[in-house]
Short mmCIF file of C-alpha atoms and ligand atoms in Angstrom, two decimals:
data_model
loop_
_atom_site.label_atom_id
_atom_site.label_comp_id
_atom_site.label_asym_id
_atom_site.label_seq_id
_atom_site.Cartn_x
_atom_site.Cartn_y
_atom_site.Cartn_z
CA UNK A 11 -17.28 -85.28 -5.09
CA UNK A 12 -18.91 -85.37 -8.59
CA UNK A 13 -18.18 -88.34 -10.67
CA UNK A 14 -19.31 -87.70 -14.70
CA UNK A 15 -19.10 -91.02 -16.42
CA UNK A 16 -19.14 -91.01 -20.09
CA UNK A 17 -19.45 -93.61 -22.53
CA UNK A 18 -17.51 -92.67 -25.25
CA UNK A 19 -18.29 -92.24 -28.98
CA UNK A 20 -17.75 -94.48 -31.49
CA UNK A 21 -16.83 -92.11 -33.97
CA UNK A 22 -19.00 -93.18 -36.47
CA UNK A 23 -22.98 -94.73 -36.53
CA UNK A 24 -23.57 -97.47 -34.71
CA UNK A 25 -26.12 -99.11 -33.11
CA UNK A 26 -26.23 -98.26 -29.08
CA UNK A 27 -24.79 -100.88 -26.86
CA UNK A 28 -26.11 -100.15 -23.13
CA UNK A 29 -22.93 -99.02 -21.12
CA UNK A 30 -22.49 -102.34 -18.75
CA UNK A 31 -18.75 -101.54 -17.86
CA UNK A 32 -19.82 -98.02 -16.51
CA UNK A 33 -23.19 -99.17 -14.56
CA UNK A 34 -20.84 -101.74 -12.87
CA UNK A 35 -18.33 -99.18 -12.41
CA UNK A 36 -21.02 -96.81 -10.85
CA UNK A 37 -22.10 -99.19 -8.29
CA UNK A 38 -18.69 -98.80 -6.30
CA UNK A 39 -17.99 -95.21 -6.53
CA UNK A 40 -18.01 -93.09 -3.84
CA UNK A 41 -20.18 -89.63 -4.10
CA UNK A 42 -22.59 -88.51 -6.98
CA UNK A 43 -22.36 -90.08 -10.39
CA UNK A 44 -24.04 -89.43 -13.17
CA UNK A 45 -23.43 -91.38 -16.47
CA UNK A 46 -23.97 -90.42 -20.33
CA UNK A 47 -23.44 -92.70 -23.15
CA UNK A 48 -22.20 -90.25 -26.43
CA UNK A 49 -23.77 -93.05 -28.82
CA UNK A 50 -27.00 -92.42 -28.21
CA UNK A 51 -27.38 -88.43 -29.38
CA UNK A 52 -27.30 -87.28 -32.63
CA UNK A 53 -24.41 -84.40 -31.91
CA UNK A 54 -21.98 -86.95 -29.35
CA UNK A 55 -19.30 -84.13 -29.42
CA UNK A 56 -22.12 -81.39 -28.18
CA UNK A 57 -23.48 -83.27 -25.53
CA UNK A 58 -20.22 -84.05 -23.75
CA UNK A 59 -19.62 -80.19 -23.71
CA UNK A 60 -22.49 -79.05 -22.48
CA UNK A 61 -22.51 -82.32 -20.12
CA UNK A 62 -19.10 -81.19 -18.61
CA UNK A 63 -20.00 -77.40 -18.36
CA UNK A 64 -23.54 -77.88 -16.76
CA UNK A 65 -21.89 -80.52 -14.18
CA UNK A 66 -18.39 -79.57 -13.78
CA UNK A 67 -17.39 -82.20 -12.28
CA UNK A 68 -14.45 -83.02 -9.91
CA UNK A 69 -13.50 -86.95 -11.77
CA UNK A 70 -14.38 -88.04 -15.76
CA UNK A 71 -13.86 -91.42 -16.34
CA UNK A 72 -14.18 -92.36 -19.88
CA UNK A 73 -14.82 -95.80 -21.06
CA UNK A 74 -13.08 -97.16 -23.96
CA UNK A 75 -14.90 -100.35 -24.54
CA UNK A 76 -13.05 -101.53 -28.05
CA UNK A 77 -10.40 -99.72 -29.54
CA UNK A 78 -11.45 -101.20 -33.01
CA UNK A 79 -13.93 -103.38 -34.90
CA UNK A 80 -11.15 -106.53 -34.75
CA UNK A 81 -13.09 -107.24 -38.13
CA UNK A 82 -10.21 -107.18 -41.13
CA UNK A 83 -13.08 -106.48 -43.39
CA UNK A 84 -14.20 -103.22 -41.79
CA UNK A 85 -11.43 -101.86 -40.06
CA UNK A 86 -12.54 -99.01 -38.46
CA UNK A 87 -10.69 -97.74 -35.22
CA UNK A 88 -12.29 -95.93 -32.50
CA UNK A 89 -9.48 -94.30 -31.11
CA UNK A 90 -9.00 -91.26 -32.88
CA UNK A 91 -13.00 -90.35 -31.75
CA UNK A 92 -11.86 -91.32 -28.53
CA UNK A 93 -8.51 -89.16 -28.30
CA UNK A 94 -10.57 -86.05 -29.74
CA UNK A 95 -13.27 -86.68 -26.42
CA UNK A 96 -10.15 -86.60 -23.82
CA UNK A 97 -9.03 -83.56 -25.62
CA UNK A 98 -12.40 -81.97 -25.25
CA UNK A 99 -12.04 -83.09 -21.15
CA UNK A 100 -9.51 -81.57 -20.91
CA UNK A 101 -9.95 -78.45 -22.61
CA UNK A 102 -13.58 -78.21 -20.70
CA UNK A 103 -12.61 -79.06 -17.42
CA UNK A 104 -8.80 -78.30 -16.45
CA UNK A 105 -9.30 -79.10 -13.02
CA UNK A 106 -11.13 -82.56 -13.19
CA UNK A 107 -9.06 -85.55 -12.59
CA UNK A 108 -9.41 -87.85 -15.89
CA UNK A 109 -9.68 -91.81 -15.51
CA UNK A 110 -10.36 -93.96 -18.64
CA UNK A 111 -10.99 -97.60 -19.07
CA UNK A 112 -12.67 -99.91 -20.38
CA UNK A 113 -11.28 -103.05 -22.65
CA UNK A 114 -10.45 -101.28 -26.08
CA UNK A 115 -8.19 -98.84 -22.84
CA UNK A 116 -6.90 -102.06 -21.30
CA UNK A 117 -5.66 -103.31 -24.10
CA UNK A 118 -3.71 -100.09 -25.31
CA UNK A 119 -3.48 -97.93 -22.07
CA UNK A 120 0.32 -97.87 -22.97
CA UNK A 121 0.28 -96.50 -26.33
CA UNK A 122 -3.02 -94.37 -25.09
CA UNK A 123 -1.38 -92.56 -22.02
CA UNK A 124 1.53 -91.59 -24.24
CA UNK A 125 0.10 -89.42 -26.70
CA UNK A 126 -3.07 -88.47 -24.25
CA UNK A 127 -1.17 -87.31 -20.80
CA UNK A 128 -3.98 -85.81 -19.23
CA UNK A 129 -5.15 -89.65 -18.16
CA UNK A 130 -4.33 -90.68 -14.75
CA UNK A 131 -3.04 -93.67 -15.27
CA UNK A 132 -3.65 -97.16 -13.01
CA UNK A 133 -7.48 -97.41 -14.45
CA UNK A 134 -6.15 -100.72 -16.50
CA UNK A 135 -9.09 -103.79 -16.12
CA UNK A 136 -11.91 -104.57 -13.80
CA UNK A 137 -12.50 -101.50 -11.69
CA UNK A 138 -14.61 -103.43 -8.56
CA UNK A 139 -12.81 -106.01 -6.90
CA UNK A 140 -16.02 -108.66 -7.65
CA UNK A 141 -18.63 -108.96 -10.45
CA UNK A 142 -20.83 -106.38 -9.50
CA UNK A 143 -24.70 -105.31 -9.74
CA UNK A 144 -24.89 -102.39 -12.19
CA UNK A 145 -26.21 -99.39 -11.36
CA UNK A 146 -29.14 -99.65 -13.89
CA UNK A 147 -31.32 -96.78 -12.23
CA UNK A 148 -28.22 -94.37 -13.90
CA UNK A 149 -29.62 -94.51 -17.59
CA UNK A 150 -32.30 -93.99 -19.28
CA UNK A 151 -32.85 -97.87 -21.12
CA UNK A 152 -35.51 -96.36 -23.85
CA UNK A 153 -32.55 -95.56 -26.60
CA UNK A 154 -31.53 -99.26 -26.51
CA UNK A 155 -35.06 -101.15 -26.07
CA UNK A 156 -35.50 -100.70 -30.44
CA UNK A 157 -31.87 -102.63 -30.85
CA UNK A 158 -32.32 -105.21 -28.21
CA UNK A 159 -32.56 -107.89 -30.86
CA UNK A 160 -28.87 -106.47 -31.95
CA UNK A 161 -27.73 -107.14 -28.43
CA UNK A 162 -28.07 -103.59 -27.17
CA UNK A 163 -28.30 -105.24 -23.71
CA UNK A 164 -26.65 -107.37 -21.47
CA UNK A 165 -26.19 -108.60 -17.98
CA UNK A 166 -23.22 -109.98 -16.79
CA UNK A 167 -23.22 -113.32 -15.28
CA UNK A 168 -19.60 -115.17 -15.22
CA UNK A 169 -16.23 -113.22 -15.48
CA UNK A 170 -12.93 -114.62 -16.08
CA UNK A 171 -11.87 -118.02 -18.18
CA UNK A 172 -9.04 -120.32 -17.34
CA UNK A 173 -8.43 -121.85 -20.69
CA UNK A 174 -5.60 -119.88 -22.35
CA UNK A 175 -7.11 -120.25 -25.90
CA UNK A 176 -4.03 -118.81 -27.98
CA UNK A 177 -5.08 -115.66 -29.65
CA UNK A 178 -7.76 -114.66 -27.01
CA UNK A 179 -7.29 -111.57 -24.95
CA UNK A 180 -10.75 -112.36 -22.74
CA UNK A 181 -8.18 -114.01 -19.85
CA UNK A 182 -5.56 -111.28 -19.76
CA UNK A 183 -8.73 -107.87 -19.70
CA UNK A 184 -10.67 -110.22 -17.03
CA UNK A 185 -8.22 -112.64 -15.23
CA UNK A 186 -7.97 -116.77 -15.16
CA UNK A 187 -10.20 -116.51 -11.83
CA UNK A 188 -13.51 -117.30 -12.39
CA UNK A 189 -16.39 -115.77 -11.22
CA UNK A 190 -20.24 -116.33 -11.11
CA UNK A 191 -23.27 -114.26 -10.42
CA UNK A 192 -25.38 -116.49 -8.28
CA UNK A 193 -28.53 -117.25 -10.37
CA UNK A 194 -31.19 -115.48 -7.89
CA UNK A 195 -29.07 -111.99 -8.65
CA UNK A 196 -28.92 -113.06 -12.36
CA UNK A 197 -33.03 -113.21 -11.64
CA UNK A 198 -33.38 -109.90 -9.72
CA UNK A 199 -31.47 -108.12 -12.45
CA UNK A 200 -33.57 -109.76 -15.16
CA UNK A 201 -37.05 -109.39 -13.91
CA UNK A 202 -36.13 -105.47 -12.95
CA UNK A 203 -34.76 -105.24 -16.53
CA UNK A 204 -37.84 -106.42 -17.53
CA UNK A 205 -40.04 -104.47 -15.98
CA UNK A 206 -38.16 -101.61 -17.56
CA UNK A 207 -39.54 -103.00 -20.68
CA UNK A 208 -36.33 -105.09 -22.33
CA UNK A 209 -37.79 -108.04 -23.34
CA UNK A 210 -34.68 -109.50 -25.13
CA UNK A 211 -30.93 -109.90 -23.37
CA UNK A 212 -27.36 -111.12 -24.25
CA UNK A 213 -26.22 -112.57 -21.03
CA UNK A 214 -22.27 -111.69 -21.02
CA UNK A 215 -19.95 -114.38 -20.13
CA UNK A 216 -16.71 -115.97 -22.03
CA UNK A 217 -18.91 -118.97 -22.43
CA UNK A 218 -21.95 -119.74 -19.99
CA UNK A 219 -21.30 -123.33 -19.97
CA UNK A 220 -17.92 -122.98 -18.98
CA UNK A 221 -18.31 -125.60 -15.61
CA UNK A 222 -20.93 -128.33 -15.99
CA UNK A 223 -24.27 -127.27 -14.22
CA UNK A 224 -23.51 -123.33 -14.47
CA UNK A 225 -25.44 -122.95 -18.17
CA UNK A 226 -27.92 -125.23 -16.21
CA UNK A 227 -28.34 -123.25 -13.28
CA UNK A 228 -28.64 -119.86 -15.59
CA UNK A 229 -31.17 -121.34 -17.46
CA UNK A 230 -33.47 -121.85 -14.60
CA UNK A 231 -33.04 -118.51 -13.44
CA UNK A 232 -34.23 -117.24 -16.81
CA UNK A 233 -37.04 -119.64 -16.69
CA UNK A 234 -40.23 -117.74 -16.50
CA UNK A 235 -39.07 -114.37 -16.64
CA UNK A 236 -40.71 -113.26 -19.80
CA UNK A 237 -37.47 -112.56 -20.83
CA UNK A 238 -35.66 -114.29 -24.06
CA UNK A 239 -31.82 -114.91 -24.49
CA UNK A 240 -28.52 -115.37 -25.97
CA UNK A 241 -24.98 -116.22 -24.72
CA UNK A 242 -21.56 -117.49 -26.19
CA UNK A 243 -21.23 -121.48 -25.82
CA UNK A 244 -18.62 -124.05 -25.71
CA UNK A 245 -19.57 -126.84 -27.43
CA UNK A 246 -18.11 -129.04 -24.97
CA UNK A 247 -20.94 -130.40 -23.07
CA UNK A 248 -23.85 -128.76 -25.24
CA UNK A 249 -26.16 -131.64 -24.63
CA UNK A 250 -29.57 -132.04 -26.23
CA UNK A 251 -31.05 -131.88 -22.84
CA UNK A 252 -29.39 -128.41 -21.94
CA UNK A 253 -30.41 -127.60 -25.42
CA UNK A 254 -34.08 -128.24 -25.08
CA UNK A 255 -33.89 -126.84 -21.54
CA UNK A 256 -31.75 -123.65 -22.82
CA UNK A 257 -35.09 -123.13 -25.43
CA UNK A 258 -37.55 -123.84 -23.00
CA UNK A 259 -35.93 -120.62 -20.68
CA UNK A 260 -35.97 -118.57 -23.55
CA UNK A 261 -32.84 -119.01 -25.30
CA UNK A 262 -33.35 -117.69 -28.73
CA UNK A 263 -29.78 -118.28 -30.15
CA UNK A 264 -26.39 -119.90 -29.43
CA UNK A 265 -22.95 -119.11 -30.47
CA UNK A 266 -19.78 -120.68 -31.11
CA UNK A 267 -16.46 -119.86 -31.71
CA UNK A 268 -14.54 -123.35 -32.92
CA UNK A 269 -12.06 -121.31 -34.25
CA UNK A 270 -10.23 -123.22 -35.27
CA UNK A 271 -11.56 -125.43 -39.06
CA UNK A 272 -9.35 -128.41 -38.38
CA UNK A 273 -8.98 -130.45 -35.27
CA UNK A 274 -4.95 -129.72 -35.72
CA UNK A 275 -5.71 -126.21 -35.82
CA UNK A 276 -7.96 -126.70 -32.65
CA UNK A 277 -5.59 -128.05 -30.45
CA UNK A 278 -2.78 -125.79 -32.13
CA UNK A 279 -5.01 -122.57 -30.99
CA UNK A 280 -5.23 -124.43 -27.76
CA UNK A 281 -9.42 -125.00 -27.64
CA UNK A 282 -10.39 -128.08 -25.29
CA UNK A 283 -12.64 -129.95 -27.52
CA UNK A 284 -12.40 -131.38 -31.64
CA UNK A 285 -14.46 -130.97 -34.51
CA UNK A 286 -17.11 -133.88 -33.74
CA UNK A 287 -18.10 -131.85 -30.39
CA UNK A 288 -19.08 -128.90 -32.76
CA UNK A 289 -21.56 -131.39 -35.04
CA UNK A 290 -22.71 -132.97 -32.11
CA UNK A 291 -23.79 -129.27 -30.70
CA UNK A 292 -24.92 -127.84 -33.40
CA UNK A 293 -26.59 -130.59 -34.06
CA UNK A 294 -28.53 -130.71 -30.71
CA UNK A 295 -29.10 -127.06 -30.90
CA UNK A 296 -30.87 -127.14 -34.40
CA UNK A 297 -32.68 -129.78 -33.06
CA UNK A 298 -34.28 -127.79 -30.42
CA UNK A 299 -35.01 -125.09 -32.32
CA UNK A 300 -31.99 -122.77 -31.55
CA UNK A 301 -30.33 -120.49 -33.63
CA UNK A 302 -26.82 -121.02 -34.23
CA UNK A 303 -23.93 -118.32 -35.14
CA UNK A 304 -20.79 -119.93 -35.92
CA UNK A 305 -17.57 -117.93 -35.92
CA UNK A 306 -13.94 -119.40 -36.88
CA UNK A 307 -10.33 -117.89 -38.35
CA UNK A 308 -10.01 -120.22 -41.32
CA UNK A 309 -6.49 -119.19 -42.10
CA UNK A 310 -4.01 -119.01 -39.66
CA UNK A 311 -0.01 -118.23 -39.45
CA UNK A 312 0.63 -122.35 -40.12
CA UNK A 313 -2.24 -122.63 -42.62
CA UNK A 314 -1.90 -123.84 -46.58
CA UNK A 315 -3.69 -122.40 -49.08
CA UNK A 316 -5.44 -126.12 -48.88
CA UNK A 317 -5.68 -126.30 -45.22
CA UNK A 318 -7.10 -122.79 -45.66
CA UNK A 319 -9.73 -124.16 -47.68
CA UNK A 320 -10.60 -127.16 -45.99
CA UNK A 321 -11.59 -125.06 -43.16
CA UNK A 322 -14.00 -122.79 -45.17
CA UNK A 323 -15.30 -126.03 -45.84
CA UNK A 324 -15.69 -127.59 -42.53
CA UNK A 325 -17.48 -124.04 -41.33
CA UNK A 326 -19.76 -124.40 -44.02
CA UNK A 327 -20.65 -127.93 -42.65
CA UNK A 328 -21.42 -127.16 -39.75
CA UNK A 329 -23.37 -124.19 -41.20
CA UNK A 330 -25.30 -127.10 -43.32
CA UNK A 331 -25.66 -129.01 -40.12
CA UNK A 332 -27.53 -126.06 -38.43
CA UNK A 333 -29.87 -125.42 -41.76
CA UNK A 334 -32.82 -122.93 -41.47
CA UNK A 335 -31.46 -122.16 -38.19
CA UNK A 336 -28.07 -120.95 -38.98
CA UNK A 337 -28.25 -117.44 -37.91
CA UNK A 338 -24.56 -116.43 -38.71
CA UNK A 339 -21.83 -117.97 -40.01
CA UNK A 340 -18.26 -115.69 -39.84
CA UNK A 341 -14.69 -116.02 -41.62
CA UNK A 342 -13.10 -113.69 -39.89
CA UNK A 343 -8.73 -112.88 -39.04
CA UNK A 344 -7.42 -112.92 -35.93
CA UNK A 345 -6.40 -109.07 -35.13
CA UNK A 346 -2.90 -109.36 -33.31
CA UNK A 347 -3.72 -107.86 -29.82
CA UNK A 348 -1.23 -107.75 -26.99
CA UNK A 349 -1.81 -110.24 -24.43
CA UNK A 350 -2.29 -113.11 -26.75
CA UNK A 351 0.39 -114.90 -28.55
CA UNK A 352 -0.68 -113.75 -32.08
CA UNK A 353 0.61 -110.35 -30.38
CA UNK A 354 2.21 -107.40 -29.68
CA UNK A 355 -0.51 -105.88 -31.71
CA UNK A 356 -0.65 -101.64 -32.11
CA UNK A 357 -3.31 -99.89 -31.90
CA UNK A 358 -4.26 -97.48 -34.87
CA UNK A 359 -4.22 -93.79 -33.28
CA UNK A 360 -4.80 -92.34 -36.68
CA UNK A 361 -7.20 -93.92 -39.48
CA UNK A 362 -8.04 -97.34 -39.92
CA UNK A 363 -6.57 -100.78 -38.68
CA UNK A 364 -3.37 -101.60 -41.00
CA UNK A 365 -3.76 -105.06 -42.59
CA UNK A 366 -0.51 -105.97 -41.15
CA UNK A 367 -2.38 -106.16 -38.12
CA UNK A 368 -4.67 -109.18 -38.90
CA UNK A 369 -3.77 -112.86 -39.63
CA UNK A 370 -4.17 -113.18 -43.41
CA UNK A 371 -2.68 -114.69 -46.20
CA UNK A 372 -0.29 -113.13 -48.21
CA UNK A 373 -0.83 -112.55 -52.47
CA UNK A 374 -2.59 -114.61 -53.79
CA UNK A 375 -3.61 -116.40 -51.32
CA UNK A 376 -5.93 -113.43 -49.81
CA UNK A 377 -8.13 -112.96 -53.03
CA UNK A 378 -9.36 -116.74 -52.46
CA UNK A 379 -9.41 -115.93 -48.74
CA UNK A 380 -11.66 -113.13 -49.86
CA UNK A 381 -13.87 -115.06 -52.69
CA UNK A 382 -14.69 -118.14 -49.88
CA UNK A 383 -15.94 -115.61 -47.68
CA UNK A 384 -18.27 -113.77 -49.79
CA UNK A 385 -19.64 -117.53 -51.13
CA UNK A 386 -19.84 -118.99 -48.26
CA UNK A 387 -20.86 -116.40 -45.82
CA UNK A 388 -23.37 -115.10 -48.87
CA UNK A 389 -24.89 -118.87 -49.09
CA UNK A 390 -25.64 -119.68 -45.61
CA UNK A 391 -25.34 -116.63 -43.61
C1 B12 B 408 -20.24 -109.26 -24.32
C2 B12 B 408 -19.41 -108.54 -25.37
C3 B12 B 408 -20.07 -108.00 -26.47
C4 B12 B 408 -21.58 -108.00 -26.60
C5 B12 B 408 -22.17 -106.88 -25.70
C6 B12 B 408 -23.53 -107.22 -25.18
C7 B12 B 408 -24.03 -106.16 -24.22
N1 B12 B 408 -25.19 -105.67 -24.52
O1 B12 B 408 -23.41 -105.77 -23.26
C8 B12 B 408 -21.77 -107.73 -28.12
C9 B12 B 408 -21.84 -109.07 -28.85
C10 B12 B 408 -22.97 -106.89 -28.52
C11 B12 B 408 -20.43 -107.07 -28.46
C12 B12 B 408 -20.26 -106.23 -29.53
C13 B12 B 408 -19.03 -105.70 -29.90
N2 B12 B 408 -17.84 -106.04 -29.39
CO1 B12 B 408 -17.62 -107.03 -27.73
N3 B12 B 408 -17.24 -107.90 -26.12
C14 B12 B 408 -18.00 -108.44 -25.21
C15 B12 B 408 -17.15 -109.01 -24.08
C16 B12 B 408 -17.10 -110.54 -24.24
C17 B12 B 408 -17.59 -108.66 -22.67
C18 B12 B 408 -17.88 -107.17 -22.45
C19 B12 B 408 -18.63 -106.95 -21.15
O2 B12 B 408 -19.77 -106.52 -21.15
N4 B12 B 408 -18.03 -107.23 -20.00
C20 B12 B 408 -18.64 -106.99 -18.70
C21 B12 B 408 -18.40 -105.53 -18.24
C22 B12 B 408 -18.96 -105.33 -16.85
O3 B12 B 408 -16.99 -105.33 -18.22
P1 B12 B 408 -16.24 -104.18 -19.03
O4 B12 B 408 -17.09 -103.62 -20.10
O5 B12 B 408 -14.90 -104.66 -19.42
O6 B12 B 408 -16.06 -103.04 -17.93
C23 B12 B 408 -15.20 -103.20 -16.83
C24 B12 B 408 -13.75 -102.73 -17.06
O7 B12 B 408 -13.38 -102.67 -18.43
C25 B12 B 408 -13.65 -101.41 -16.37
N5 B12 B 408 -14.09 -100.20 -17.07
C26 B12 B 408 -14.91 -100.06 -18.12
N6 B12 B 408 -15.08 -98.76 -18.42
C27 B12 B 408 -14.37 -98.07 -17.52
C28 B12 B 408 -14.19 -96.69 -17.38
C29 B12 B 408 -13.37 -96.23 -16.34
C30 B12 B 408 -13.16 -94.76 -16.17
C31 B12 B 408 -12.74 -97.15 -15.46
C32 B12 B 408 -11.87 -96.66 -14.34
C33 B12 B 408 -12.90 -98.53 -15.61
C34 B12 B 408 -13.72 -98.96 -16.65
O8 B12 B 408 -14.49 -101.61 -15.25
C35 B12 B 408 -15.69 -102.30 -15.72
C36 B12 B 408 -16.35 -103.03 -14.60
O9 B12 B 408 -15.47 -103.99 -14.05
C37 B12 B 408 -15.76 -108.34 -24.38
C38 B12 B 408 -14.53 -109.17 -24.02
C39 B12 B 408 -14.06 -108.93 -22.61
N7 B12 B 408 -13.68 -109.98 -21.96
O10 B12 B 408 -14.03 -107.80 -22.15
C40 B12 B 408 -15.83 -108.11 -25.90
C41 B12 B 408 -15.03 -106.98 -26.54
C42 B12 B 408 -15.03 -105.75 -25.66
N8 B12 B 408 -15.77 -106.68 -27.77
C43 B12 B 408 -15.00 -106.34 -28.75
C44 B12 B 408 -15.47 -105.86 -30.01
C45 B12 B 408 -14.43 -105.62 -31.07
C46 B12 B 408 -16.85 -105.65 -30.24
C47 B12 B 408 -17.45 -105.02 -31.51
C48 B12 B 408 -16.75 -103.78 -32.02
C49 B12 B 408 -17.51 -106.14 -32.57
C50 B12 B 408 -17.93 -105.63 -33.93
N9 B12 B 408 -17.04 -105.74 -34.91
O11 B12 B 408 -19.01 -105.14 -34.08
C51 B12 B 408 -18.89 -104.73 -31.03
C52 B12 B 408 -19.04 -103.28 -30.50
C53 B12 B 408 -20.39 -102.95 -29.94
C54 B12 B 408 -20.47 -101.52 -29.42
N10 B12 B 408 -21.32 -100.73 -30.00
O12 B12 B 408 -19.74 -101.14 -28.52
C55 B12 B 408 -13.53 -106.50 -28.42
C56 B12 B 408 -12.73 -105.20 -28.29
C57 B12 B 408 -11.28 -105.44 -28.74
C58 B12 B 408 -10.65 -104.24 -29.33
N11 B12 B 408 -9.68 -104.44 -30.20
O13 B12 B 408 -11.02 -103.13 -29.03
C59 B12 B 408 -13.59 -107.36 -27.10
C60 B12 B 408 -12.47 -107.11 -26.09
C61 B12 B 408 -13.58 -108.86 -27.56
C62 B12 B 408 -12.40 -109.24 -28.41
N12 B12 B 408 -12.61 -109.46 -29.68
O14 B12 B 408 -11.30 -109.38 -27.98
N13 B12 B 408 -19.48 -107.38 -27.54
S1 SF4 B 409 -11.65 -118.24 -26.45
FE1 SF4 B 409 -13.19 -118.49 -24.82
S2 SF4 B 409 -12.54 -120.35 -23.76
FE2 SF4 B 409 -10.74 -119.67 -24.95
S3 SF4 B 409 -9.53 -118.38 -23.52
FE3 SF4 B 409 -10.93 -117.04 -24.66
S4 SF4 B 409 -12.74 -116.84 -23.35
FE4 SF4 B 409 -11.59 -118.63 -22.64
#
């Protein structure tokens, strides 16, 4: 049986992110498989044609990794690249069985296998039954090596999160069962990555410190790999010891996602720790020389225009906090996705995301949302 496994494309210019969900997807199919990420040619449409004519294989499965940008200030949707590519499968080869998946899929596989009938359906979430070892030797890594500093590559180390943060879909694509990589696979993958010439990584988790010692043990098994790092963080926990031992490994940069601006909006959004944890990290990271990106939803469905503002506030603090190492700081709107309670969410088949789909303030209100973001983003970002 031939297997063709195809990244799908974006639709539009965008940097190339290596395809993770397909290598680990590779590793536990049975026969031949050969995989092709769209993003990195200059004619996507082209190469999946003469891909599925030269192969002809017997199963496609494309992945959908995001449906759209989630980002109410660009908001692009990938689907309607993504419907034309099934077309084009199923035009080119009738007889192949399609699968699709992927998270942008998982999220919409409802809405998706209604207007595209040609996907078999039942391809919803993790395909293996265990975080897996991705099938590197399947690409080619040299298209992603020049964006590596943009996160073009990752390796997975933790799946799954138990918290049940309110607007957060992570939980419902990956389950509340957590899982680890053991930290000498975490080292095997890095120092063959490495000798493949990636020198920089984004190690994929929902937040590595999310038990105490785990961020610990990772760190070790980046230690002395030649390799430097980033990964999401809870503040929770973010000592200045892990922080000076994150820097020593090679962590580069750290970043958080309070959320929330407000300690009531915190605990109403359902994070586990307050505003003073977030100083107190970034804080200790600045102090060790990390870079910090700080993410949070300023207004939210119970907000004032004043609490609204107070938060643009507080992110700027902690912006101030970091200083010269403030790498990002990002005011963004929840996008209503299904499986979080900010839901049902739709997904945008045709054309861009509808506003109605984000959490933003109504008239007036919006314009100040928008002239915070611009000054405060513009000042410390
Ligand atoms: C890490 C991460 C990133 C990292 C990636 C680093 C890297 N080099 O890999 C960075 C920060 C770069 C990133 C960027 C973006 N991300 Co992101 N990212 C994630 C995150 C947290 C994990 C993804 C991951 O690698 N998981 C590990 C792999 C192994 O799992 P997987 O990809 O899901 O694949 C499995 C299954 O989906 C399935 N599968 C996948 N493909 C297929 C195909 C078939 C045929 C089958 C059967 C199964 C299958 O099996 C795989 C193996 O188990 C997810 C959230 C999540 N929990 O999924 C968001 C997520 C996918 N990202 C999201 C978004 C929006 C983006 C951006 C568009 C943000 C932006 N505005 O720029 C960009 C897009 C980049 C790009 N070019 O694609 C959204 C998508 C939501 C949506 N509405 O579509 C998510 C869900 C987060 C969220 N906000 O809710 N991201
Ligand atoms: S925001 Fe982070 S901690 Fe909260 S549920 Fe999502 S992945 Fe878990």
């Amino acid at each position: 049986m031939k297997t063709l496994l195809v990244q799908s494309w974006l639709g539009r210019t965008q940097h190339p992110v290596a395809p993770l969900g397909l290598l680990s997807v590779a590793s536990s199919m049975p026969g031949s498989v050969e995989i092709v990420d769209l993003n990195v040619s200059n004619d996507p449409l082209r190469m999946l044609t003469e891909k599925l004519d030269s192969l002809k294989p017997d199963v496609v499965g494309i992945s959908l990794r995001n449906a759209d940008t989630t980002n109410a200030f660009d908001p692009y949707s990938y689907l309607p690249a993504f419907l034309k590519q099934v077309s084009i499968v199923a035009q080119r080869a009738p007889r192949a069985e399609i699968l699709a998946g992927g998270a942008g899929y998982s999220l919409f596989h409802r809405e998706l296998e209604a207007v595209a009938r040609v996907i078999s359906a039942g391809t919803v979430g993790h395909y293996e039954n265990s975080i897996a070892m991705p099938s590197w030797d399947l690409i080619d890594l040299e298209p992603y090596l020049p964006f590596q500093r943009n996160l073009s590559i990752g390796v997975e180390v933790s799946r799954g999160c138990d918290l049940k943060c309110s607007y957060c879909v992570y939980p419902s694509l990956s389950g509340a069962h957590k899982q680890d990589k053991p930290p000498e696979d975490v080292r095997t993958e890095v120092l063959m990555l490495r000798a493949r010439g990636v020198r920089h990584l984004f190690l994929c988790a929902p937040v590595l410190n999310h038990r105490p010692g785990r961020a610990e043990e990772v760190a070790l098994a980046m230690a002395g790999t030649g390799m430097t790092w980033e990964a999401y963080h809870s503040p929770l926990g973010f000592s200045q010891t892990y922080a000076d031992l994150a820097r020593e490994s090679g962590c580069t940069t750290v970043s958080f996602s309070p959320d929330g601006g407000s300690d009531s909006d915190m605990l109403a959004l359902g994070k586990d720790f307050t505003t003073r944890d977030m100083e107190t990290a970034v804080e200790n990271a600045a102090r060790a020389g990390l870079k910090v990106c700080i993410g949070l939803f300023p207004y939210l469905p119970w907000s004032s225009p004043m609490s609204m503002i107070r938060a643009f506030i507080k992110g700027r603090k902690w912006g101030a906090i970091a200083g010269t190492g403030l790498a990002r700081l990002r005011f963004g709107a929840v996008r209503r996705l299904p499986g979080s309670s900010f839901g049902p969410g739709r997904p945008a088949l045709h054309g861009a995301v509808p506003s109605g789909e984000f959490v933003l303030p109504g008239k007036p209100w919006v314009a100040l949302f928008r002239f915070f973001r611009a000054a405060f983003e513009k000042q410390l970002g």
